[in-house]
CSV table of C-alpha atoms in Angstrom, one decimal:
chain,number,residue,atom,x,y,z
R,1,UNK,CA,-91.8,6.4,111.9
R,2,UNK,CA,-88.5,5.6,109.5
R,3,UNK,CA,-85.9,8.9,108.5
R,4,UNK,CA,-83.0,7.1,105.9
R,5,UNK,CA,-80.5,9.8,105.2
R,6,UNK,CA,-78.5,9.5,102.0
R,7,UNK,CA,-76.0,11.6,101.3
R,8,UNK,CA,-72.3,11.3,98.9
R,9,UNK,CA,-69.5,9.0,100.3
R,10,UNK,CA,-66.9,11.5,97.7
R,11,UNK,CA,-66.7,14.6,95.8
R,12,UNK,CA,-70.6,14.4,94.6
R,13,UNK,CA,-71.8,12.6,91.5
R,14,UNK,CA,-72.4,9.3,93.1
R,15,UNK,CA,-75.3,8.8,92.4
R,16,UNK,CA,-78.0,10.7,95.6
R,17,UNK,CA,-80.7,10.8,92.7
R,18,UNK,CA,-80.9,8.0,91.7
R,19,UNK,CA,-81.0,6.7,94.5
R,20,UNK,CA,-83.5,8.7,96.4
R,21,UNK,CA,-86.3,8.5,92.4
R,22,UNK,CA,-85.7,3.9,93.9
R,23,UNK,CA,-86.3,4.6,97.8
R,24,UNK,CA,-89.1,6.7,96.5
R,25,UNK,CA,-90.5,4.1,94.1
R,26,UNK,CA,-90.2,1.3,96.8
R,27,UNK,CA,-90.8,3.4,100.4
R,28,UNK,CA,-93.2,5.8,99.4
R,29,UNK,CA,-92.2,8.3,101.6
R,30,UNK,CA,-94.3,11.3,103.2
R,31,UNK,CA,-91.3,13.9,102.7
R,32,UNK,CA,-88.4,14.5,100.7
R,33,UNK,CA,-86.5,17.0,102.5
R,34,UNK,CA,-83.5,18.6,101.3
R,35,UNK,CA,-81.2,19.5,103.7
R,36,UNK,CA,-78.0,20.9,102.4
R,37,UNK,CA,-76.7,23.3,100.1
R,38,UNK,CA,-78.8,24.4,96.6
R,39,UNK,CA,-79.4,25.3,93.5
R,40,UNK,CA,-75.7,23.4,92.4
R,41,UNK,CA,-76.5,20.2,93.3
R,42,UNK,CA,-77.0,17.9,90.3
R,43,UNK,CA,-79.4,15.1,90.6
R,44,UNK,CA,-80.1,12.9,88.0
R,45,UNK,CA,-82.7,10.3,87.4
R,46,UNK,CA,-84.1,8.5,84.5
R,47,UNK,CA,-87.7,8.9,84.0
R,48,UNK,CA,-89.6,7.1,80.9
R,49,UNK,CA,-86.3,7.1,79.6
R,50,UNK,CA,-85.3,10.3,79.2
R,51,UNK,CA,-82.6,11.9,81.8
R,52,UNK,CA,-83.8,14.7,84.2
R,53,UNK,CA,-81.1,16.6,86.4
R,54,UNK,CA,-83.1,16.9,90.2
R,55,UNK,CA,-81.6,20.8,92.0
R,56,UNK,CA,-83.1,21.6,94.5
R,57,UNK,CA,-87.0,20.1,94.1
R,58,UNK,CA,-86.5,16.2,95.7
R,59,UNK,CA,-85.2,13.4,93.5
R,60,UNK,CA,-88.8,11.5,93.9
R,61,UNK,CA,-91.0,14.5,92.6
R,62,UNK,CA,-92.2,12.2,90.1
R,63,UNK,CA,-92.9,9.8,92.3
R,64,UNK,CA,-95.4,11.5,93.8
R,65,UNK,CA,-93.4,12.4,96.6
R,66,UNK,CA,-93.7,16.0,98.1
R,67,UNK,CA,-90.2,17.7,98.5
R,68,UNK,CA,-88.9,20.3,102.2
R,69,UNK,CA,-85.9,22.9,100.8
R,70,UNK,CA,-85.4,23.5,104.7
R,71,UNK,CA,-83.8,25.5,107.1
R,72,UNK,CA,-79.9,24.0,106.0
R,73,UNK,CA,-81.0,24.9,102.2
R,74,UNK,CA,-79.4,28.5,100.3
R,75,UNK,CA,-83.1,28.9,97.5
R,76,UNK,CA,-82.6,30.1,94.4
R,77,UNK,CA,-86.1,31.0,94.0
R,78,UNK,CA,-85.2,32.3,90.0
R,79,UNK,CA,-83.5,28.4,89.2
R,80,UNK,CA,-86.5,27.0,91.2
R,81,UNK,CA,-89.2,29.1,88.3
R,82,UNK,CA,-86.5,27.2,85.6
R,83,UNK,CA,-86.3,24.1,87.3
R,84,UNK,CA,-90.6,23.6,87.8
R,85,UNK,CA,-90.8,24.7,84.0
R,86,UNK,CA,-88.8,21.4,83.0
R,87,UNK,CA,-90.4,19.2,85.1
R,88,UNK,CA,-93.4,19.8,83.0
R,89,UNK,CA,-91.4,19.5,79.8
R,90,UNK,CA,-90.8,15.8,81.5
R,91,UNK,CA,-94.4,14.8,82.4
R,92,UNK,CA,-95.1,16.9,85.7
R,93,UNK,CA,-98.4,18.1,85.4
R,94,UNK,CA,-98.1,21.2,89.2
R,95,UNK,CA,-94.2,20.8,90.1
R,96,UNK,CA,-94.9,24.1,92.7
R,97,UNK,CA,-98.0,21.9,94.7
R,98,UNK,CA,-95.5,20.0,95.2
R,99,UNK,CA,-92.4,21.6,97.1
R,100,UNK,CA,-92.8,23.6,100.4
R,101,UNK,CA,-89.8,25.8,101.6
R,102,UNK,CA,-88.9,26.7,105.8
R,103,UNK,CA,-89.5,30.2,106.2
R,104,UNK,CA,-85.9,30.7,107.2
R,105,UNK,CA,-84.5,29.6,104.4
R,106,UNK,CA,-81.6,31.4,103.3
R,107,UNK,CA,-82.6,32.8,99.8
R,108,UNK,CA,-79.6,33.4,97.0
R,109,UNK,CA,-79.9,36.5,94.4
R,110,UNK,CA,-78.4,36.9,91.2
R,111,UNK,CA,-75.9,40.6,93.7
R,112,UNK,CA,-74.6,36.3,95.1
R,113,UNK,CA,-73.9,34.7,91.7
R,114,UNK,CA,-72.4,37.9,90.6
R,115,UNK,CA,-69.8,38.2,92.7
R,116,UNK,CA,-69.0,34.8,93.4
R,117,UNK,CA,-68.2,34.3,90.5
R,118,UNK,CA,-65.3,37.5,90.3
R,119,UNK,CA,-64.6,36.0,93.6
R,120,UNK,CA,-63.5,32.9,91.4
R,121,UNK,CA,-62.6,34.1,88.2
R,122,UNK,CA,-60.4,36.5,90.7
R,123,UNK,CA,-58.4,33.5,91.5
R,124,UNK,CA,-57.1,32.7,87.8
R,125,UNK,CA,-55.1,29.4,87.9
R,126,UNK,CA,-55.9,29.0,92.4
R,127,UNK,CA,-59.7,28.0,91.6
R,128,UNK,CA,-61.5,26.7,94.0
R,129,UNK,CA,-64.0,24.5,92.5
R,130,UNK,CA,-66.9,27.0,92.7
R,131,UNK,CA,-70.1,26.2,91.1
R,132,UNK,CA,-70.8,29.7,91.0
R,133,UNK,CA,-74.3,30.3,92.0
R,134,UNK,CA,-73.4,32.7,94.9
R,135,UNK,CA,-74.3,30.0,97.7
R,136,UNK,CA,-71.0,30.5,99.8
R,137,UNK,CA,-71.1,34.3,99.0
R,138,UNK,CA,-74.3,34.4,100.8
R,139,UNK,CA,-73.1,31.2,104.0
R,140,UNK,CA,-70.7,33.7,104.2
R,141,UNK,CA,-72.3,36.1,104.8
R,142,UNK,CA,-75.0,34.8,107.1
R,143,UNK,CA,-72.6,34.1,109.9
R,144,UNK,CA,-70.9,38.2,109.1
R,145,UNK,CA,-74.4,39.3,110.0
R,146,UNK,CA,-73.8,41.5,106.4
R,147,UNK,CA,-78.2,42.1,104.6
R,148,UNK,CA,-79.1,38.1,104.5
R,149,UNK,CA,-82.8,37.2,102.8
R,150,UNK,CA,-85.1,35.2,103.9
R,151,UNK,CA,-87.8,32.9,101.4
R,152,UNK,CA,-90.1,34.5,104.0
R,153,UNK,CA,-89.0,37.5,103.0
R,154,UNK,CA,-90.6,37.3,99.2
R,155,UNK,CA,-94.1,37.8,101.1
R,156,UNK,CA,-93.4,41.2,102.0
R,157,UNK,CA,-93.2,42.9,98.7
R,158,UNK,CA,-91.3,46.6,100.7
R,159,UNK,CA,-89.2,44.4,103.0
R,160,UNK,CA,-88.7,42.6,100.3
R,161,UNK,CA,-87.3,45.9,97.9
R,162,UNK,CA,-85.8,46.8,101.1
R,163,UNK,CA,-83.4,43.4,101.3
R,164,UNK,CA,-82.9,43.4,97.6
R,165,UNK,CA,-81.1,46.6,97.3
R,166,UNK,CA,-79.0,46.5,100.6
R,167,UNK,CA,-77.4,43.3,99.1
R,168,UNK,CA,-77.1,44.6,96.3
R,169,UNK,CA,-75.0,47.6,98.2
R,170,UNK,CA,-72.8,45.9,100.4
R,171,UNK,CA,-72.3,43.1,96.6
R,172,UNK,CA,-70.4,46.2,95.0
R,173,UNK,CA,-68.3,47.1,98.1
R,174,UNK,CA,-67.6,43.6,98.1
R,175,UNK,CA,-66.9,42.9,94.4
R,176,UNK,CA,-64.6,46.3,94.5
R,177,UNK,CA,-62.5,45.0,96.7
R,178,UNK,CA,-62.1,41.7,94.6
R,179,UNK,CA,-61.1,43.8,92.3
R,180,UNK,CA,-59.1,46.0,93.4
R,181,UNK,CA,-57.1,43.9,94.6
R,182,UNK,CA,-56.7,41.3,91.2
R,183,UNK,CA,-55.7,42.0,88.2
R,184,UNK,CA,-59.4,42.8,85.7
R,185,UNK,CA,-60.2,40.7,82.5
R,186,UNK,CA,-63.4,41.2,80.8
R,187,UNK,CA,-65.3,38.9,82.4
R,188,UNK,CA,-65.0,40.2,85.8
R,189,UNK,CA,-65.6,43.8,84.3
R,190,UNK,CA,-69.1,42.5,82.7
R,191,UNK,CA,-69.7,40.6,85.3
R,192,UNK,CA,-69.1,44.0,87.9
R,193,UNK,CA,-71.4,46.0,84.4
R,194,UNK,CA,-74.6,43.0,85.6
R,195,UNK,CA,-73.9,43.6,89.8
R,196,UNK,CA,-74.2,47.7,89.1
R,197,UNK,CA,-77.0,47.5,87.0
R,198,UNK,CA,-79.9,49.3,88.6
R,199,UNK,CA,-82.7,48.0,87.4
R,200,UNK,CA,-81.6,44.6,88.3
R,201,UNK,CA,-83.5,45.0,91.3
R,202,UNK,CA,-86.5,45.5,90.7
R,203,UNK,CA,-86.9,43.0,87.9
R,204,UNK,CA,-85.6,41.0,91.0
R,205,UNK,CA,-89.0,42.2,92.9
R,206,UNK,CA,-91.6,40.6,90.3
R,207,UNK,CA,-89.4,38.3,89.0
R,208,UNK,CA,-89.1,36.8,93.2
R,209,UNK,CA,-92.8,37.8,93.9
R,210,UNK,CA,-93.9,35.6,91.7
R,211,UNK,CA,-92.6,32.9,93.0
R,212,UNK,CA,-93.7,33.6,96.1
R,213,UNK,CA,-97.9,33.0,94.9
R,214,UNK,CA,-97.0,30.0,93.5
R,215,UNK,CA,-95.1,28.6,96.7
R,216,UNK,CA,-95.3,26.8,100.2
R,217,UNK,CA,-93.7,28.9,103.1
R,218,UNK,CA,-93.6,26.8,106.0
R,219,UNK,CA,-93.0,26.2,109.3
R,220,UNK,CA,-90.1,23.2,107.9
R,221,UNK,CA,-90.0,21.6,112.0
R,222,UNK,CA,-94.3,21.4,111.4
R,223,UNK,CA,-93.6,19.8,108.7
R,224,UNK,CA,-91.5,17.7,108.9
R,225,UNK,CA,-93.0,16.3,112.3
R,226,UNK,CA,-96.7,15.5,110.1
R,227,UNK,CA,-94.4,12.3,108.4
R,228,UNK,CA,-94.2,9.7,109.3
R,229,UNK,CA,-91.7,8.3,106.9
R,230,UNK,CA,-88.7,10.4,105.6
R,231,UNK,CA,-85.8,11.0,102.7
R,232,UNK,CA,-83.3,13.1,103.5
R,233,UNK,CA,-81.2,13.9,100.4
R,234,UNK,CA,-78.3,15.1,100.7
R,235,UNK,CA,-76.1,17.4,98.3
R,236,UNK,CA,-72.4,16.8,97.2
R,237,UNK,CA,-70.2,14.3,98.8
R,238,UNK,CA,-68.4,13.9,102.0
R,239,UNK,CA,-65.3,14.9,100.9
R,240,UNK,CA,-66.5,18.8,100.3
R,241,UNK,CA,-67.3,18.8,103.9
R,242,UNK,CA,-66.9,21.9,105.2
R,243,UNK,CA,-65.0,20.8,108.2
R,244,UNK,CA,-64.3,17.3,106.2
R,245,UNK,CA,-63.5,18.3,103.3
R,246,UNK,CA,-60.0,19.9,102.4
R,247,UNK,CA,-59.9,23.4,102.1
R,248,UNK,CA,-60.7,25.3,100.5
R,249,UNK,CA,-62.2,23.1,97.9
R,250,UNK,CA,-64.9,23.2,99.3
R,251,UNK,CA,-68.5,23.3,99.8
R,252,UNK,CA,-70.6,25.6,102.7
R,253,UNK,CA,-72.1,23.4,104.2
R,254,UNK,CA,-72.4,19.9,105.7
R,255,UNK,CA,-72.3,17.1,103.2
R,256,UNK,CA,-73.2,14.7,105.7
R,257,UNK,CA,-75.8,13.4,108.0
R,258,UNK,CA,-75.1,16.5,110.4
R,259,UNK,CA,-77.5,18.8,109.3
R,260,UNK,CA,-80.5,15.6,108.8
R,261,UNK,CA,-79.6,14.6,111.8
R,262,UNK,CA,-79.8,18.0,113.1
R,263,UNK,CA,-83.5,19.6,112.1
R,264,UNK,CA,-84.6,15.6,113.8
R,265,UNK,CA,-83.4,16.1,117.0
R,266,UNK,CA,-85.3,20.2,116.4
R,267,UNK,CA,-88.5,18.2,115.0
R,268,UNK,CA,-88.7,15.3,118.5
R,269,UNK,CA,-88.7,13.1,115.6
R,270,UNK,CA,-89.0,9.8,117.7
R,271,UNK,CA,-88.7,7.1,115.1
R,272,UNK,CA,-85.6,4.5,113.6
R,273,UNK,CA,-83.1,7.0,111.0
R,274,UNK,CA,-80.7,5.0,109.0
R,275,UNK,CA,-77.8,6.8,106.9
R,276,UNK,CA,-76.8,5.5,104.0
R,277,UNK,CA,-73.5,6.4,102.1
R,278,UNK,CA,-73.6,6.2,98.5
R,279,UNK,CA,-70.7,5.7,96.4
R,280,UNK,CA,-69.8,4.2,92.9
R,281,UNK,CA,-67.2,2.7,91.3
R,282,UNK,CA,-65.4,5.3,89.0
R,283,UNK,CA,-64.5,8.2,91.0
R,284,UNK,CA,-65.0,11.9,89.7
R,285,UNK,CA,-64.6,15.5,90.4
R,286,UNK,CA,-66.5,18.8,89.4
R,287,UNK,CA,-63.4,21.1,88.8
R,288,UNK,CA,-60.4,22.0,91.1
R,289,UNK,CA,-59.4,20.2,93.7
R,290,UNK,CA,-56.2,17.6,94.5
R,291,UNK,CA,-57.5,13.4,93.2
R,292,UNK,CA,-54.7,11.2,93.1
R,293,UNK,CA,-56.2,8.3,91.1
R,294,UNK,CA,-57.0,10.9,87.7
R,295,UNK,CA,-56.6,9.3,85.3
R,296,UNK,CA,-57.8,11.0,82.0
R,297,UNK,CA,-57.7,8.3,80.1
R,298,UNK,CA,-60.8,6.8,81.5
R,299,UNK,CA,-63.9,7.2,80.4
R,300,UNK,CA,-67.6,5.9,81.2
R,301,UNK,CA,-69.7,6.6,78.6
R,302,UNK,CA,-73.5,6.5,80.6
R,303,UNK,CA,-71.9,9.4,82.6
R,304,UNK,CA,-74.9,12.0,83.6
R,305,UNK,CA,-72.3,14.9,84.7
R,306,UNK,CA,-69.4,15.5,81.5
R,307,UNK,CA,-71.2,19.3,81.3
R,308,UNK,CA,-67.9,21.2,82.5
R,309,UNK,CA,-69.8,24.1,83.5
R,310,UNK,CA,-68.6,27.5,85.0
R,311,UNK,CA,-67.0,24.8,87.5
R,312,UNK,CA,-65.2,22.8,85.8
R,313,UNK,CA,-64.2,20.0,84.3
R,314,UNK,CA,-65.8,17.2,85.1
R,315,UNK,CA,-62.3,14.5,86.2
R,316,UNK,CA,-62.6,10.7,86.3
R,317,UNK,CA,-59.9,7.9,88.7
R,318,UNK,CA,-59.7,4.6,90.3
R,319,UNK,CA,-61.3,3.3,93.0
R,320,UNK,CA,-59.2,5.4,96.2
R,321,UNK,CA,-59.2,3.3,99.3
R,322,UNK,CA,-58.0,5.7,101.5
R,323,UNK,CA,-60.2,8.1,100.3
R,324,UNK,CA,-63.5,6.4,101.1
R,325,UNK,CA,-62.5,5.0,104.0
R,326,UNK,CA,-61.4,8.3,105.5
R,327,UNK,CA,-64.8,9.8,104.7
R,328,UNK,CA,-66.5,6.4,105.9
R,329,UNK,CA,-65.0,7.3,109.2
R,330,UNK,CA,-66.5,11.1,108.7
R,331,UNK,CA,-69.6,10.3,107.5
R,332,UNK,CA,-70.1,6.1,109.8
R,333,UNK,CA,-73.2,5.1,107.6
R,334,UNK,CA,-75.5,1.9,108.7
R,335,UNK,CA,-74.9,0.6,104.7
R,336,UNK,CA,-74.3,1.5,101.5
R,337,UNK,CA,-75.7,1.3,98.3
R,338,UNK,CA,-72.9,1.4,95.9
R,339,UNK,CA,-73.3,2.1,92.0
R,340,UNK,CA,-72.2,2.0,88.3
R,341,UNK,CA,-71.3,-1.8,89.4
R,342,UNK,CA,-71.0,-2.2,84.5
R,343,UNK,CA,-67.4,-1.2,85.3
R,344,UNK,CA,-65.0,-3.0,86.8
R,345,UNK,CA,-61.5,-2.0,88.2
R,346,UNK,CA,-59.0,-3.6,86.7
R,347,UNK,CA,-57.0,-1.8,90.0
R,348,UNK,CA,-57.0,-0.3,93.4
R,349,UNK,CA,-54.8,2.8,95.4
R,350,UNK,CA,-53.7,1.1,98.5
R,351,UNK,CA,-51.6,3.9,99.8
R,352,UNK,CA,-49.9,7.3,98.8
R,353,UNK,CA,-46.1,8.2,98.2
R,354,UNK,CA,-45.0,11.2,99.1
R,355,UNK,CA,-42.8,13.2,96.7
R,356,UNK,CA,-40.4,12.0,99.8
R,357,UNK,CA,-41.2,8.6,98.9
R,358,UNK,CA,-42.7,8.0,102.2
R,359,UNK,CA,-45.8,5.5,101.9
R,360,UNK,CA,-48.9,6.8,103.0
R,361,UNK,CA,-51.9,4.9,104.0
R,362,UNK,CA,-54.0,7.0,106.2
R,363,UNK,CA,-55.2,10.6,105.2
R,364,UNK,CA,-54.3,10.9,108.7
R,365,UNK,CA,-50.9,10.9,108.6
R,366,UNK,CA,-51.0,13.5,105.6
R,367,UNK,CA,-49.4,16.7,107.0
R,368,UNK,CA,-51.1,19.9,107.1
R,369,UNK,CA,-53.1,21.7,105.3
R,370,UNK,CA,-54.7,18.3,103.9
R,371,UNK,CA,-55.3,19.4,100.3
R,372,UNK,CA,-51.8,20.2,99.4
R,373,UNK,CA,-49.9,17.2,100.4
R,374,UNK,CA,-53.2,15.0,98.4
R,375,UNK,CA,-52.1,17.5,96.0
R,376,UNK,CA,-48.5,16.4,96.0
R,377,UNK,CA,-49.0,12.6,96.2
R,378,UNK,CA,-49.1,10.0,93.9
R,379,UNK,CA,-51.3,6.6,94.2
R,380,UNK,CA,-49.8,3.0,94.9
R,381,UNK,CA,-51.6,1.0,93.0
R,382,UNK,CA,-52.3,-2.6,93.1
R,383,UNK,CA,-53.8,-4.7,90.7
R,384,UNK,CA,-57.3,-7.0,90.4
R,385,UNK,CA,-59.4,-9.0,89.1
R,386,UNK,CA,-63.0,-9.3,87.9
R,387,UNK,CA,-64.5,-11.4,86.3
R,388,UNK,CA,-68.4,-11.6,87.1
R,389,UNK,CA,-70.7,-8.5,87.7
R,390,UNK,CA,-71.0,-9.7,91.1
R,391,UNK,CA,-67.5,-9.3,91.7
R,392,UNK,CA,-67.2,-6.2,91.6
R,393,UNK,CA,-69.5,-6.2,94.8
R,394,UNK,CA,-67.5,-8.7,96.8
R,395,UNK,CA,-64.1,-6.3,95.5
R,396,UNK,CA,-65.8,-2.5,97.7
R,397,UNK,CA,-67.2,-5.4,100.5
R,398,UNK,CA,-63.8,-7.2,101.0
R,399,UNK,CA,-61.5,-4.2,99.9
R,400,UNK,CA,-62.2,-1.2,100.0
R,401,UNK,CA,-65.7,-1.0,102.3
R,402,UNK,CA,-63.7,-1.4,105.9
R,403,UNK,CA,-67.0,-3.6,106.8
R,404,UNK,CA,-69.9,-1.3,105.8
R,405,UNK,CA,-72.3,-3.7,103.8
R,406,UNK,CA,-74.0,-2.8,101.0
R,407,UNK,CA,-77.5,-2.6,101.2
R,408,UNK,CA,-78.3,-2.1,97.3
R,409,UNK,CA,-77.1,-1.8,93.9
R,410,UNK,CA,-76.9,-0.1,90.5
R,411,UNK,CA,-76.0,-1.3,87.4
R,412,UNK,CA,-77.7,1.4,84.9
R,413,UNK,CA,-79.9,4.1,86.1
R,414,UNK,CA,-82.6,3.5,88.0
R,415,UNK,CA,-82.0,-0.2,88.2
R,416,UNK,CA,-81.3,-2.0,92.4
R,417,UNK,CA,-80.4,-5.1,93.4
R,418,UNK,CA,-81.5,-4.5,97.1
R,419,UNK,CA,-79.1,-6.7,98.4
R,420,UNK,CA,-80.6,-6.4,102.7
R,421,UNK,CA,-84.1,-5.0,104.5
R,422,UNK,CA,-82.1,-2.7,105.8
R,423,UNK,CA,-84.8,0.0,104.9
R,424,UNK,CA,-87.5,-1.8,103.8
R,425,UNK,CA,-88.2,-3.8,105.9
């Protein structure tokens, strides 16, 4: 019995999807478990020469591996339909036959998304970097005891109708409180009009019941107990973690292995566990938030995630030893997956300089609030020279990874070098 947990060590977009797809081919798992986040994930996999973006389905789907959306995920039924249709177009005949959703998974609605976007747009220049799909709103509502829908509610039409009406009324009041305290743009007014559309609840009832006829609602822990080889597919990255990240530019979930470990513990899993941290040689960030080594002159032509969308621009920077070692300390992985090794950095950030001129050599040395302090820092670089491609891996192991071993390296979509038998033995 073995469970492999795959998490990002950056701000997301590290290569988790390709890693899961590759491991699905190599270890033939019984199940891929999504254990945080929701439809805001964008895990790109190259299949039959064509790029595909996974959001809620696991990235092992093209290998025929079933997906479990666990109780820690936020499920968007409408986007499930869209993703299933795209999977069919990419050659997967029956996507929903591979999907299992935990009965307790919080379920998103259009109302959550409208309010999420109203709140984010009202922040103007102080936006948090939200994807605008309503996950943060639903997370806050669940914690506060506000009306919340679980995936099991989709199978009881009268309960579903009542839940949607309760959520709609609550979100209208929440939006009004935001709009009363901020200048209104045309975009915010249009979102509020859509939120108040009286026909929306019944439209969602029809669509959600259609999803319920297609998707198997399960006891997620029982599904884990049935499996002997598991892959856990994380979303976002350690630097966006709700506790370890740099508030307010965080995601409302634990992005490290914590949720996966909790699921394994609750299921009574007694097999071997391994955590892989995925990082790329060219750090990136989507949307707002501090990024000390950002360099607009940098661009990597084969990047999958260049579309800005609601979240904001796709940003690129130089290798940052401080942020990487901070993420490693938070996650404590058993091994590293290093992606984009065809890119050869010419410098690495080894320290920051504060406005006062003081040198900072560790994230722990930054004053609170760390997001503001990080935004004010300027990188201190050391030049590096790399000739053979293998030297990129050596550079990271010697200068960046604090003795954490690179067990897999990838220099192209779907192509991996196996440097350890830790996961495959």
